[in-house]
Amino acid sequence: MRRLIATLLLAAAAAPLGAEIPTPARPVTDPKSVTSPANPKARAVPVEDIGTSRSLGGAAWSVDGKQIFVATNLTGRVNIWRTDAAGSWPVQLTQSDDAQYGLAPSSDGKYLYFEQDVGGNEYADIYRVPVDGGAVEQVTRTEDRRESALLAGADGMFALTTKLKSEGQSNLAVMDARGTVRVLTKEADPRFGWTAVAWIEGGKAIIANRDEVGSAISEVWRVDVATGAATKLIAKADTVFQAADATPDGRLIAVSTDDGTGQLHAGVYNVATKSWTWPKSTPWEQQASVFTRDGAAMIFAANADTRTTLYKLDLATGAETALSLAPGVNRLTGAEPRSPDGRTVFVNHSGADSPANLYLYTLATGQSRPATQLAIASLSPDVLPKSDVVTYKSFDGTLISAVVTMPANLARDGSHPAIVLPHGGPTGQALDGYSRYATAFASRGYVVIQPNFRGSTGYGKVFQAANFKDLGGGDLKDTVAAKAFLVATGFVDPKRVGIFGGSYGGFMTLMAIGRTPDEFAAAVQWFGIINWRTMYRDQDELLKAYQRGLLGTPDSDPKVYDAASPLTYIKAAKAPLLTIQGENDIRVPRGQAQEVNDILKAKGNIVETIFYPAEGHGFQKRENQLDSLKRTVEWFDKYLKGAPAK
């Protein structure tokens, strides 16, 4: 199977432009097979309830395993709460207007360390709070440097990633309890960054990844803590080898790799023998996670066409056992998801009708129970819309998968509104889990489709690279084809279809209304790109490196930049456009939204632009999360339904 997939992918790389891009085989969905379920309990979920549902920003075990720390926005801000592992009412540990995340307890169990930036600027410092409550202390103070990805070790030590504002690259470092940071690596390439994976050999060394910003290359290294000497363990040109865990002695490493297949697969690498242990072969994406505490098994995730299942691989027998969890999106969560005694792991589960929640899964029994209850009461499965995964052919025959969220009780009479929702990235994927946007729209009668256009992850390396230097080209055609699929179901009015997305989804929204001005009747874009040239000029150095991988530079590839910028086409736009943007966004700077606004306003289009202060790339403060969602729903209700939101 691996050789067959590799052959197909090599053939795709040599295929002429316009040829079908090979992806895992799956049947094409008959649009008429899509149905609207009958549900007398279905109702429009209040936007306030959707916007008030709490997020799961991170989780960590206490050193003794008796308590759990969770980053969530119970108060409207992502702060840290503590609860008993056996179950108790949560107790708030911190309070701040700025989001707190990256939780890591100190080895002595006295403090919980965490990351916090300023107004979403993504340049975090490290803080700590006593686990029993008390004053928060700022551990590092470096305005020109980001500290992130904390990994607790012994004797009060932490491994972490550091990045200077003036550079694209990041490095591996260690920090003591006082906040003294010592950088171990000296990365010279702005495309690459280092992340700690596991402490090994009693704290003498760290297993770390050296990753390319575009996710096309990863290497696994051993770094000596005392000297910083780095030894390359697993690497190959233009190949992903990404470690997820290592046994304490450093003998075995859990790795995700696309070597020989062009698709990520999980495996266990024996450092001494340089041999591999593999799960069963599959054309779908797998990602390694952690070893069990006894080292006898590895847990990995299989992403089969937008739905993720967790498996345990017995290293002695090769037996695979699926963890008994509800269908949807299931992931281990936290820098250390295993309880100190190894019996239990953190699982983040969500489904189309089940908002994200933290579960405690007992490995020996296969039983799980919720550790949190993050959804508001009205967001219950019996009233929420359901989803399905569909596959359609795009303009060149390439198979495109999409998540369709279907309102209940619709007649197949071609009269209903719909919304196409392209994801961010482009190296991202729409998964069949909970989406507050799909829930808000579908519970109000909109048919929603989230396409995994070319450039998405999960369908192989060739598919992921298929929009390089063609942003807003083939991937836009895949997205317009998603609208055509909905119309072919017989439910949707082709003149009442809108498009909405954030980041790259915002870019796709702008490209759609500019390049295909008659396809969409209304549009909403959050922090999307209109002008790749000013993006390159204004954005963070790391993101410049990412952009070079997608488009080249404005000087080296001016025609590519022209073809890929909504600026080239936006004057043709007809659809009413709502734009929402954070003032502190370093990924898509504020000027992008202003440029969209000024061009369309001067042309006389219907356009509204909202800026939120002290927000970055995505909105952390609940009032802004709620306001942005309400404005988006009201915009589509006005221009697709002709009535205000209820």
PDB file of N, CA and C in Angstrom, residues 197-273:
ATOM      1  N   VAL A 197      10.199  18.105  22.768  1.00  0.00           N
ATOM      2  CA  VAL A 197       9.227  17.006  22.742  1.00  0.00           C
ATOM      3  C   VAL A 197       9.238  16.221  24.045  1.00  0.00           C
ATOM      4  N   ALA A 198      10.429  15.865  24.527  1.00  0.00           N
ATOM      5  CA  ALA A 198      10.525  15.045  25.740  1.00  0.00           C
ATOM      6  C   ALA A 198      11.890  15.228  26.383  1.00  0.00           C
ATOM      7  N   TRP A 199      11.884  15.265  27.722  1.00  0.00           N
ATOM      8  CA  TRP A 199      13.131  15.171  28.485  1.00  0.00           C
ATOM      9  C   TRP A 199      13.529  13.696  28.560  1.00  0.00           C
ATOM     10  N   ILE A 200      14.798  13.397  28.362  1.00  0.00           N
ATOM     11  CA  ILE A 200      15.270  12.015  28.426  1.00  0.00           C
ATOM     12  C   ILE A 200      16.546  11.934  29.261  1.00  0.00           C
ATOM     13  N   GLU A 201      16.909  10.703  29.592  1.00  0.00           N
ATOM     14  CA  GLU A 201      18.166  10.405  30.287  1.00  0.00           C
ATOM     15  C   GLU A 201      18.293  11.195  31.588  1.00  0.00           C
ATOM     16  N   GLY A 202      17.202  11.213  32.366  1.00  0.00           N
ATOM     17  CA  GLY A 202      17.231  11.882  33.658  1.00  0.00           C
ATOM     18  C   GLY A 202      17.432  13.378  33.577  1.00  0.00           C
ATOM     19  N   GLY A 203      17.025  13.986  32.483  1.00  0.00           N
ATOM     20  CA  GLY A 203      17.153  15.423  32.320  1.00  0.00           C
ATOM     21  C   GLY A 203      18.438  15.864  31.666  1.00  0.00           C
ATOM     22  N   LYS A 204      19.257  14.928  31.213  1.00  0.00           N
ATOM     23  CA  LYS A 204      20.523  15.293  30.574  1.00  0.00           C
ATOM     24  C   LYS A 204      20.337  15.762  29.130  1.00  0.00           C
ATOM     25  N   ALA A 205      19.239  15.330  28.510  1.00  0.00           N
ATOM     26  CA  ALA A 205      19.044  15.653  27.096  1.00  0.00           C
ATOM     27  C   ALA A 205      17.561  15.852  26.812  1.00  0.00           C
ATOM     28  N   ILE A 206      17.288  16.443  25.649  1.00  0.00           N
ATOM     29  CA  ILE A 206      15.926  16.718  25.198  1.00  0.00           C
ATOM     30  C   ILE A 206      15.774  16.195  23.771  1.00  0.00           C
ATOM     31  N   ILE A 207      14.692  15.489  23.516  1.00  0.00           N
ATOM     32  CA  ILE A 207      14.307  15.175  22.143  1.00  0.00           C
ATOM     33  C   ILE A 207      13.512  16.366  21.626  1.00  0.00           C
ATOM     34  N   ALA A 208      13.905  16.875  20.451  1.00  0.00           N
ATOM     35  CA  ALA A 208      13.291  18.088  19.916  1.00  0.00           C
ATOM     36  C   ALA A 208      13.042  17.945  18.423  1.00  0.00           C
ATOM     37  N   ASN A 209      12.068  18.702  17.946  1.00  0.00           N
ATOM     38  CA  ASN A 209      11.789  18.794  16.516  1.00  0.00           C
ATOM     39  C   ASN A 209      12.373  20.082  15.956  1.00  0.00           C
ATOM     40  N   ARG A 210      12.901  19.980  14.753  1.00  0.00           N
ATOM     41  CA  ARG A 210      13.281  21.159  13.963  1.00  0.00           C
ATOM     42  C   ARG A 210      12.334  21.172  12.762  1.00  0.00           C
ATOM     43  N   ASP A 211      11.376  22.108  12.773  1.00  0.00           N
ATOM     44  CA  ASP A 211      10.268  22.112  11.818  1.00  0.00           C
ATOM     45  C   ASP A 211      10.349  23.295  10.868  1.00  0.00           C
ATOM     46  N   GLU A 212      10.026  23.040   9.602  1.00  0.00           N
ATOM     47  CA  GLU A 212       9.899  24.096   8.606  1.00  0.00           C
ATOM     48  C   GLU A 212       8.524  24.734   8.740  1.00  0.00           C
ATOM     49  N   VAL A 213       8.437  26.054   8.587  1.00  0.00           N
ATOM     50  CA  VAL A 213       7.217  26.785   8.874  1.00  0.00           C
ATOM     51  C   VAL A 213       6.049  26.337   8.005  1.00  0.00           C
ATOM     52  N   GLY A 214       6.298  25.842   6.813  1.00  0.00           N
ATOM     53  CA  GLY A 214       5.225  25.393   5.936  1.00  0.00           C
ATOM     54  C   GLY A 214       4.796  23.962   6.142  1.00  0.00           C
ATOM     55  N   SER A 215       5.339  23.296   7.164  1.00  0.00           N
ATOM     56  CA  SER A 215       4.966  21.915   7.522  1.00  0.00           C
ATOM     57  C   SER A 215       5.393  20.880   6.491  1.00  0.00           C
ATOM     58  N   ALA A 216       6.324  21.233   5.603  1.00  0.00           N
ATOM     59  CA  ALA A 216       6.760  20.283   4.579  1.00  0.00           C
ATOM     60  C   ALA A 216       7.988  19.490   4.999  1.00  0.00           C
ATOM     61  N   ILE A 217       8.731  19.972   6.002  1.00  0.00           N
ATOM     62  CA  ILE A 217       9.963  19.319   6.451  1.00  0.00           C
ATOM     63  C   ILE A 217      10.006  19.346   7.970  1.00  0.00           C
ATOM     64  N   SER A 218      10.349  18.215   8.562  1.00  0.00           N
ATOM     65  CA  SER A 218      10.603  18.145  10.000  1.00  0.00           C
ATOM     66  C   SER A 218      11.741  17.166  10.241  1.00  0.00           C
ATOM     67  N   GLU A 219      12.524  17.438  11.270  1.00  0.00           N
ATOM     68  CA  GLU A 219      13.645  16.579  11.665  1.00  0.00           C
ATOM     69  C   GLU A 219      13.585  16.347  13.163  1.00  0.00           C
ATOM     70  N   VAL A 220      14.106  15.205  13.600  1.00  0.00           N
ATOM     71  CA  VAL A 220      14.139  14.857  15.023  1.00  0.00           C
ATOM     72  C   VAL A 220      15.589  14.892  15.498  1.00  0.00           C
ATOM     73  N   TRP A 221      15.823  15.605  16.595  1.00  0.00           N
ATOM     74  CA  TRP A 221      17.168  15.800  17.129  1.00  0.00           C
ATOM     75  C   TRP A 221      17.219  15.438  18.609  1.00  0.00           C
ATOM     76  N   ARG A 222      18.419  15.085  19.059  1.00  0.00           N
ATOM     77  CA  ARG A 222      18.740  14.969  20.493  1.00  0.00           C
ATOM     78  C   ARG A 222      19.641  16.143  20.843  1.00  0.00           C
ATOM     79  N   VAL A 223      19.255  16.907  21.875  1.00  0.00           N
ATOM     80  CA  VAL A 223      20.021  18.081  22.273  1.00  0.00           C
ATOM     81  C   VAL A 223      20.515  17.893  23.700  1.00  0.00           C
ATOM     82  N   ASP A 224      21.826  18.015  23.883  1.00  0.00           N
ATOM     83  CA  ASP A 224      22.430  17.893  25.213  1.00  0.00           C
ATOM     84  C   ASP A 224      22.160  19.171  26.002  1.00  0.00           C
ATOM     85  N   VAL A 225      21.614  19.042  27.200  1.00  0.00           N
ATOM     86  CA  VAL A 225      21.211  20.208  27.975  1.00  0.00           C
ATOM     87  C   VAL A 225      22.415  20.982  28.496  1.00  0.00           C
ATOM     88  N   ALA A 226      23.461  20.309  28.888  1.00  0.00           N
ATOM     89  CA  ALA A 226      24.628  20.986  29.461  1.00  0.00           C
ATOM     90  C   ALA A 226      25.392  21.784  28.421  1.00  0.00           C
ATOM     91  N   THR A 227      25.559  21.223  27.225  1.00  0.00           N
ATOM     92  CA  THR A 227      26.435  21.841  26.225  1.00  0.00           C
ATOM     93  C   THR A 227      25.690  22.451  25.040  1.00  0.00           C
ATOM     94  N   GLY A 228      24.439  22.045  24.826  1.00  0.00           N
ATOM     95  CA  GLY A 228      23.713  22.484  23.643  1.00  0.00           C
ATOM     96  C   GLY A 228      24.064  21.701  22.394  1.00  0.00           C
ATOM     97  N   ALA A 229      24.950  20.712  22.505  1.00  0.00           N
ATOM     98  CA  ALA A 229      25.322  19.909  21.341  1.00  0.00           C
ATOM     99  C   ALA A 229      24.096  19.175  20.806  1.00  0.00           C
ATOM    100  N   ALA A 230      23.862  19.324  19.514  1.00  0.00           N
ATOM    101  CA  ALA A 230      22.668  18.748  18.889  1.00  0.00           C
ATOM    102  C   ALA A 230      23.061  17.642  17.926  1.00  0.00           C
ATOM    103  N   THR A 231      22.402  16.486  18.058  1.00  0.00           N
ATOM    104  CA  THR A 231      22.659  15.336  17.200  1.00  0.00           C
ATOM    105  C   THR A 231      21.403  15.013  16.405  1.00  0.00           C
ATOM    106  N   LYS A 232      21.525  14.995  15.091  1.00  0.00           N
ATOM    107  CA  LYS A 232      20.382  14.686  14.233  1.00  0.00           C
ATOM    108  C   LYS A 232      20.114  13.184  14.297  1.00  0.00           C
ATOM    109  N   LEU A 233      18.874  12.817  14.663  1.00  0.00           N
ATOM    110  CA  LEU A 233      18.511  11.407  14.794  1.00  0.00           C
ATOM    111  C   LEU A 233      17.737  10.876  13.594  1.00  0.00           C
ATOM    112  N   ILE A 234      16.764  11.652  13.091  1.00  0.00           N
ATOM    113  CA  ILE A 234      15.926  11.198  11.976  1.00  0.00           C
ATOM    114  C   ILE A 234      15.679  12.388  11.060  1.00  0.00           C
ATOM    115  N   ALA A 235      16.093  12.264   9.804  1.00  0.00           N
ATOM    116  CA  ALA A 235      15.895  13.362   8.857  1.00  0.00           C
ATOM    117  C   ALA A 235      16.102  12.860   7.438  1.00  0.00           C
ATOM    118  N   LYS A 236      15.454  13.519   6.506  1.00  0.00           N
ATOM    119  CA  LYS A 236      15.626  13.262   5.079  1.00  0.00           C
ATOM    120  C   LYS A 236      15.142  14.506   4.337  1.00  0.00           C
ATOM    121  N   ALA A 237      15.760  14.806   3.223  1.00  0.00           N
ATOM    122  CA  ALA A 237      15.405  16.002   2.463  1.00  0.00           C
ATOM    123  C   ALA A 237      13.924  16.000   2.096  1.00  0.00           C
ATOM    124  N   ASP A 238      13.267  17.142   2.278  1.00  0.00           N
ATOM    125  CA  ASP A 238      11.872  17.358   1.874  1.00  0.00           C
ATOM    126  C   ASP A 238      10.923  16.314   2.453  1.00  0.00           C
ATOM    127  N   THR A 239      11.182  15.919   3.690  1.00  0.00           N
ATOM    128  CA  THR A 239      10.399  14.863   4.332  1.00  0.00           C
ATOM    129  C   THR A 239      10.051  15.285   5.755  1.00  0.00           C
ATOM    130  N   VAL A 240       8.879  14.872   6.210  1.00  0.00           N
ATOM    131  CA  VAL A 240       8.454  15.128   7.580  1.00  0.00           C
ATOM    132  C   VAL A 240       8.795  13.936   8.456  1.00  0.00           C
ATOM    133  N   PHE A 241       9.591  14.155   9.483  1.00  0.00           N
ATOM    134  CA  PHE A 241       9.772  13.251  10.614  1.00  0.00           C
ATOM    135  C   PHE A 241       9.552  14.105  11.852  1.00  0.00           C
ATOM    136  N   GLN A 242       8.404  13.984  12.465  1.00  0.00           N
ATOM    137  CA  GLN A 242       8.060  14.849  13.586  1.00  0.00           C
ATOM    138  C   GLN A 242       7.791  14.006  14.823  1.00  0.00           C
ATOM    139  N   ALA A 243       8.640  14.193  15.831  1.00  0.00           N
ATOM    140  CA  ALA A 243       8.496  13.437  17.072  1.00  0.00           C
ATOM    141  C   ALA A 243       7.336  13.994  17.893  1.00  0.00           C
ATOM    142  N   ALA A 244       6.655  13.102  18.621  1.00  0.00           N
ATOM    143  CA  ALA A 244       5.573  13.496  19.518  1.00  0.00           C
ATOM    144  C   ALA A 244       5.871  13.119  20.959  1.00  0.00           C
ATOM    145  N   ASP A 245       6.742  12.115  21.165  1.00  0.00           N
ATOM    146  CA  ASP A 245       7.073  11.666  22.514  1.00  0.00           C
ATOM    147  C   ASP A 245       8.309  10.776  22.434  1.00  0.00           C
ATOM    148  N   ALA A 246       8.917  10.519  23.571  1.00  0.00           N
ATOM    149  CA  ALA A 246      10.036   9.585  23.665  1.00  0.00           C
ATOM    150  C   ALA A 246       9.966   8.890  25.013  1.00  0.00           C
ATOM    151  N   THR A 247      10.455   7.669  25.069  1.00  0.00           N
ATOM    152  CA  THR A 247      10.549   6.988  26.349  1.00  0.00           C
ATOM    153  C   THR A 247      11.620   7.673  27.202  1.00  0.00           C
ATOM    154  N   PRO A 248      11.525   7.600  28.528  1.00  0.00           N
ATOM    155  CA  PRO A 248      12.457   8.332  29.391  1.00  0.00           C
ATOM    156  C   PRO A 248      13.933   8.040  29.120  1.00  0.00           C
ATOM    157  N   ASP A 249      14.248   6.818  28.654  1.00  0.00           N
ATOM    158  CA  ASP A 249      15.640   6.498  28.360  1.00  0.00           C
ATOM    159  C   ASP A 249      16.069   6.964  26.967  1.00  0.00           C
ATOM    160  N   GLY A 250      15.134   7.505  26.191  1.00  0.00           N
ATOM    161  CA  GLY A 250      15.448   7.974  24.848  1.00  0.00           C
ATOM    162  C   GLY A 250      15.576   6.878  23.823  1.00  0.00           C
ATOM    163  N   ARG A 251      15.223   5.655  24.190  1.00  0.00           N
ATOM    164  CA  ARG A 251      15.412   4.517  23.283  1.00  0.00           C
ATOM    165  C   ARG A 251      14.385   4.514  22.173  1.00  0.00           C
ATOM    166  N   LEU A 252      13.127   4.846  22.485  1.00  0.00           N
ATOM    167  CA  LEU A 252      12.049   4.823  21.502  1.00  0.00           C
ATOM    168  C   LEU A 252      11.478   6.230  21.325  1.00  0.00           C
ATOM    169  N   ILE A 253      11.132   6.563  20.078  1.00  0.00           N
ATOM    170  CA  ILE A 253      10.549   7.864  19.772  1.00  0.00           C
ATOM    171  C   ILE A 253       9.270   7.645  18.969  1.00  0.00           C
ATOM    172  N   ALA A 254       8.186   8.280  19.398  1.00  0.00           N
ATOM    173  CA  ALA A 254       6.922   8.253  18.652  1.00  0.00           C
ATOM    174  C   ALA A 254       6.984   9.345  17.590  1.00  0.00           C
ATOM    175  N   VAL A 255       6.776   8.952  16.326  1.00  0.00           N
ATOM    176  CA  VAL A 255       7.046   9.852  15.205  1.00  0.00           C
ATOM    177  C   VAL A 255       5.889   9.830  14.208  1.00  0.00           C
ATOM    178  N   SER A 256       5.583  10.990  13.641  1.00  0.00           N
ATOM    179  CA  SER A 256       4.714  11.091  12.467  1.00  0.00           C
ATOM    180  C   SER A 256       5.603  11.404  11.270  1.00  0.00           C
ATOM    181  N   THR A 257       5.422  10.667  10.170  1.00  0.00           N
ATOM    182  CA  THR A 257       6.266  10.866   8.996  1.00  0.00           C
ATOM    183  C   THR A 257       5.481  10.644   7.719  1.00  0.00           C
ATOM    184  N   ASP A 258       5.883  11.356   6.668  1.00  0.00           N
ATOM    185  CA  ASP A 258       5.309  11.113   5.345  1.00  0.00           C
ATOM    186  C   ASP A 258       6.319  10.436   4.424  1.00  0.00           C
ATOM    187  N   ASP A 259       7.373   9.868   4.993  1.00  0.00           N
ATOM    188  CA  ASP A 259       8.416   9.232   4.196  1.00  0.00           C
ATOM    189  C   ASP A 259       7.857   8.061   3.387  1.00  0.00           C
ATOM    190  N   GLY A 260       8.047   8.105   2.081  1.00  0.00           N
ATOM    191  CA  GLY A 260       7.647   7.000   1.213  1.00  0.00           C
ATOM    192  C   GLY A 260       6.187   6.952   0.859  1.00  0.00           C
ATOM    193  N   THR A 261       5.369   7.806   1.450  1.00  0.00           N
ATOM    194  CA  THR A 261       3.934   7.742   1.202  1.00  0.00           C
ATOM    195  C   THR A 261       3.351   9.079   0.767  1.00  0.00           C
ATOM    196  N   GLY A 262       3.986  10.178   1.157  1.00  0.00           N
ATOM    197  CA  GLY A 262       3.383  11.476   0.904  1.00  0.00           C
ATOM    198  C   GLY A 262       2.195  11.759   1.796  1.00  0.00           C
ATOM    199  N   GLN A 263       1.926  10.888   2.761  1.00  0.00           N
ATOM    200  CA  GLN A 263       0.840  11.057   3.712  1.00  0.00           C
ATOM    201  C   GLN A 263       1.380  10.776   5.108  1.00  0.00           C
ATOM    202  N   LEU A 264       1.025  11.598   6.090  1.00  0.00           N
ATOM    203  CA  LEU A 264       1.516  11.381   7.444  1.00  0.00           C
ATOM    204  C   LEU A 264       1.055  10.035   7.991  1.00  0.00           C
ATOM    205  N   HIS A 265       2.020   9.281   8.534  1.00  0.00           N
ATOM    206  CA  HIS A 265       1.726   8.024   9.217  1.00  0.00           C
ATOM    207  C   HIS A 265       2.491   7.972  10.521  1.00  0.00           C
ATOM    208  N   ALA A 266       1.911   7.319  11.511  1.00  0.00           N
ATOM    209  CA  ALA A 266       2.536   7.203  12.825  1.00  0.00           C
ATOM    210  C   ALA A 266       3.454   5.992  12.857  1.00  0.00           C
ATOM    211  N   GLY A 267       4.526   6.107  13.621  1.00  0.00           N
ATOM    212  CA  GLY A 267       5.441   4.986  13.795  1.00  0.00           C
ATOM    213  C   GLY A 267       6.262   5.156  15.054  1.00  0.00           C
ATOM    214  N   VAL A 268       6.937   4.085  15.443  1.00  0.00           N
ATOM    215  CA  VAL A 268       7.832   4.100  16.598  1.00  0.00           C
ATOM    216  C   VAL A 268       9.237   3.793  16.107  1.00  0.00           C
ATOM    217  N   TYR A 269      10.162   4.701  16.401  1.00  0.00           N
ATOM    218  CA  TYR A 269      11.545   4.580  15.940  1.00  0.00           C
ATOM    219  C   TYR A 269      12.433   4.141  17.093  1.00  0.00           C
ATOM    220  N   ASN A 270      13.217   3.063  16.855  1.00  0.00           N
ATOM    221  CA  ASN A 270      14.190   2.577  17.832  1.00  0.00           C
ATOM    222  C   ASN A 270      15.529   3.231  17.513  1.00  0.00           C
ATOM    223  N   VAL A 271      16.006   4.081  18.403  1.00  0.00           N
ATOM    224  CA  VAL A 271      17.212   4.859  18.143  1.00  0.00           C
ATOM    225  C   VAL A 271      18.433   3.960  18.002  1.00  0.00           C
ATOM    226  N   ALA A 272      18.531   2.921  18.822  1.00  0.00           N
ATOM    227  CA  ALA A 272      19.715   2.054  18.805  1.00  0.00           C
ATOM    228  C   ALA A 272      19.792   1.218  17.538  1.00  0.00           C
ATOM    229  N   THR A 273      18.669   0.630  17.142  1.00  0.00           N
ATOM    230  CA  THR A 273      18.669  -0.280  15.990  1.00  0.00           C
ATOM    231  C   THR A 273      18.281   0.412  14.690  1.00  0.00           C
TER     232      THR A 273
END
